[in-house]
């Protein structure tokens, strides 16, 4: 919830997934133009996600997965796909 509060004051950016029964998306653009995208895996299964539409400079990737409460941070430069673990939440940017 704290992370989602960072979107307060951001302009809404349309974000959709091919199957919103499996993965939901929410995005916003800050006043400086930085875009943040949140993805949520709604299933008990691993779900591959194509993030190539975000461009080559996506910024940091933060993951909270369904198996642990810890946050994992990864570099996303050049990444076109990611594998979301069951019930994972991902923040890009």
Short mmCIF file of C-alpha atoms in Angstrom, two decimals:
data_model
loop_
_atom_site.label_atom_id
_atom_site.label_comp_id
_atom_site.label_asym_id
_atom_site.label_seq_id
_atom_site.Cartn_x
_atom_site.Cartn_y
_atom_site.Cartn_z
CA UNK A 1 0.00 0.00 0.00
CA UNK A 2 2.85 2.38 0.83
CA UNK A 3 4.30 1.93 -2.65
CA UNK A 4 0.97 2.62 -4.31
CA UNK A 5 0.74 5.87 -2.36
CA UNK A 6 3.76 7.04 -4.37
CA UNK A 7 1.38 7.30 -7.34
CA UNK A 8 -0.57 10.08 -5.59
CA UNK A 9 -0.43 13.18 -7.77
CA UNK A 10 0.82 11.25 -10.81
CA UNK A 11 -1.02 11.53 -14.11
CA UNK A 12 -2.86 8.34 -15.00
CA UNK A 13 -1.27 6.25 -17.75
CA UNK A 14 -3.40 3.67 -19.52
CA UNK A 15 -2.05 0.21 -18.71
CA UNK A 16 -3.67 -3.05 -19.71
CA UNK A 17 -2.78 -6.71 -19.81
CA UNK A 18 -3.94 -9.35 -22.24
CA UNK A 19 -5.75 -11.23 -19.45
CA UNK A 20 -6.88 -9.12 -16.50
CA UNK A 21 -8.14 -12.23 -14.73
CA UNK A 22 -4.48 -13.24 -14.36
CA UNK A 23 -2.44 -10.01 -14.19
CA UNK A 24 -3.60 -6.47 -13.40
CA UNK A 25 -1.67 -3.32 -14.32
CA UNK A 26 -1.67 0.22 -12.92
CA UNK A 27 0.59 3.04 -14.10
CA UNK A 28 1.26 6.72 -13.50
CA UNK A 29 3.57 9.49 -14.77
CA UNK A 30 5.26 11.87 -12.34
CA UNK A 31 5.63 15.59 -13.00
CA UNK A 32 9.18 14.90 -14.19
CA UNK A 33 7.89 12.39 -16.76
CA UNK A 34 8.99 9.22 -14.97
CA UNK A 35 6.54 6.36 -15.47
CA UNK A 36 5.92 3.77 -12.76
CA UNK A 37 4.09 0.55 -13.58
CA UNK A 38 2.63 -1.85 -11.02
CA UNK A 39 1.70 -5.42 -11.96
CA UNK A 40 -0.11 -7.96 -9.80
CA UNK A 41 -0.26 -11.70 -10.51
CA UNK A 42 -3.72 -12.76 -9.31
CA UNK A 43 -3.09 -16.48 -9.73
CA UNK A 44 -1.42 -19.37 -7.87
CA UNK A 45 0.68 -19.98 -11.02
CA UNK A 46 3.83 -18.52 -12.54
CA UNK A 47 2.85 -16.05 -15.27
CA UNK A 48 5.18 -14.83 -18.05
CA UNK A 49 4.76 -11.11 -18.75
CA UNK A 50 5.94 -9.23 -21.84
CA UNK A 51 7.26 -5.82 -20.77
CA UNK A 52 8.86 -4.88 -24.10
CA UNK A 53 6.25 -2.13 -24.56
CA UNK A 54 7.85 -0.20 -21.71
CA UNK A 55 10.97 0.54 -23.78
CA UNK A 56 14.61 -0.22 -23.15
CA UNK A 57 15.10 2.09 -20.15
CA UNK A 58 12.49 0.72 -17.77
CA UNK A 59 14.26 1.58 -14.54
CA UNK A 60 14.52 -0.63 -11.48
CA UNK A 61 12.35 -3.69 -11.00
CA UNK A 62 11.06 -4.38 -7.48
CA UNK A 63 9.33 -7.66 -6.72
CA UNK A 64 7.28 -8.78 -3.75
CA UNK A 65 6.40 -12.41 -4.32
CA UNK A 66 3.75 -14.63 -2.79
CA UNK A 67 6.29 -16.83 -1.03
CA UNK A 68 8.05 -14.18 1.00
CA UNK A 69 7.47 -10.69 2.29
CA UNK A 70 10.89 -9.51 1.18
CA UNK A 71 11.48 -7.12 -1.65
CA UNK A 72 13.80 -8.11 -4.49
CA UNK A 73 15.33 -5.40 -6.65
CA UNK A 74 16.67 -6.09 -10.15
CA UNK A 75 17.98 -4.15 -13.12
CA UNK A 76 15.56 -4.29 -16.05
CA UNK A 77 17.67 -2.75 -18.80
CA UNK A 78 17.12 -4.67 -22.02
CA UNK A 79 14.59 -7.03 -20.44
CA UNK A 80 11.59 -7.90 -22.63
CA UNK A 81 9.97 -10.56 -20.43
CA UNK A 82 9.71 -11.41 -16.78
CA UNK A 83 8.29 -14.39 -14.94
CA UNK A 84 5.90 -13.42 -12.16
CA UNK A 85 5.69 -15.97 -9.37
CA UNK A 86 2.30 -16.79 -7.80
CA UNK A 87 0.63 -13.71 -6.27
CA UNK A 88 3.69 -11.55 -6.97
CA UNK A 89 3.54 -7.78 -7.15
CA UNK A 90 6.03 -6.00 -9.39
CA UNK A 91 6.93 -2.32 -9.61
CA UNK A 92 8.83 -1.14 -12.67
CA UNK A 93 10.32 2.35 -12.69
#
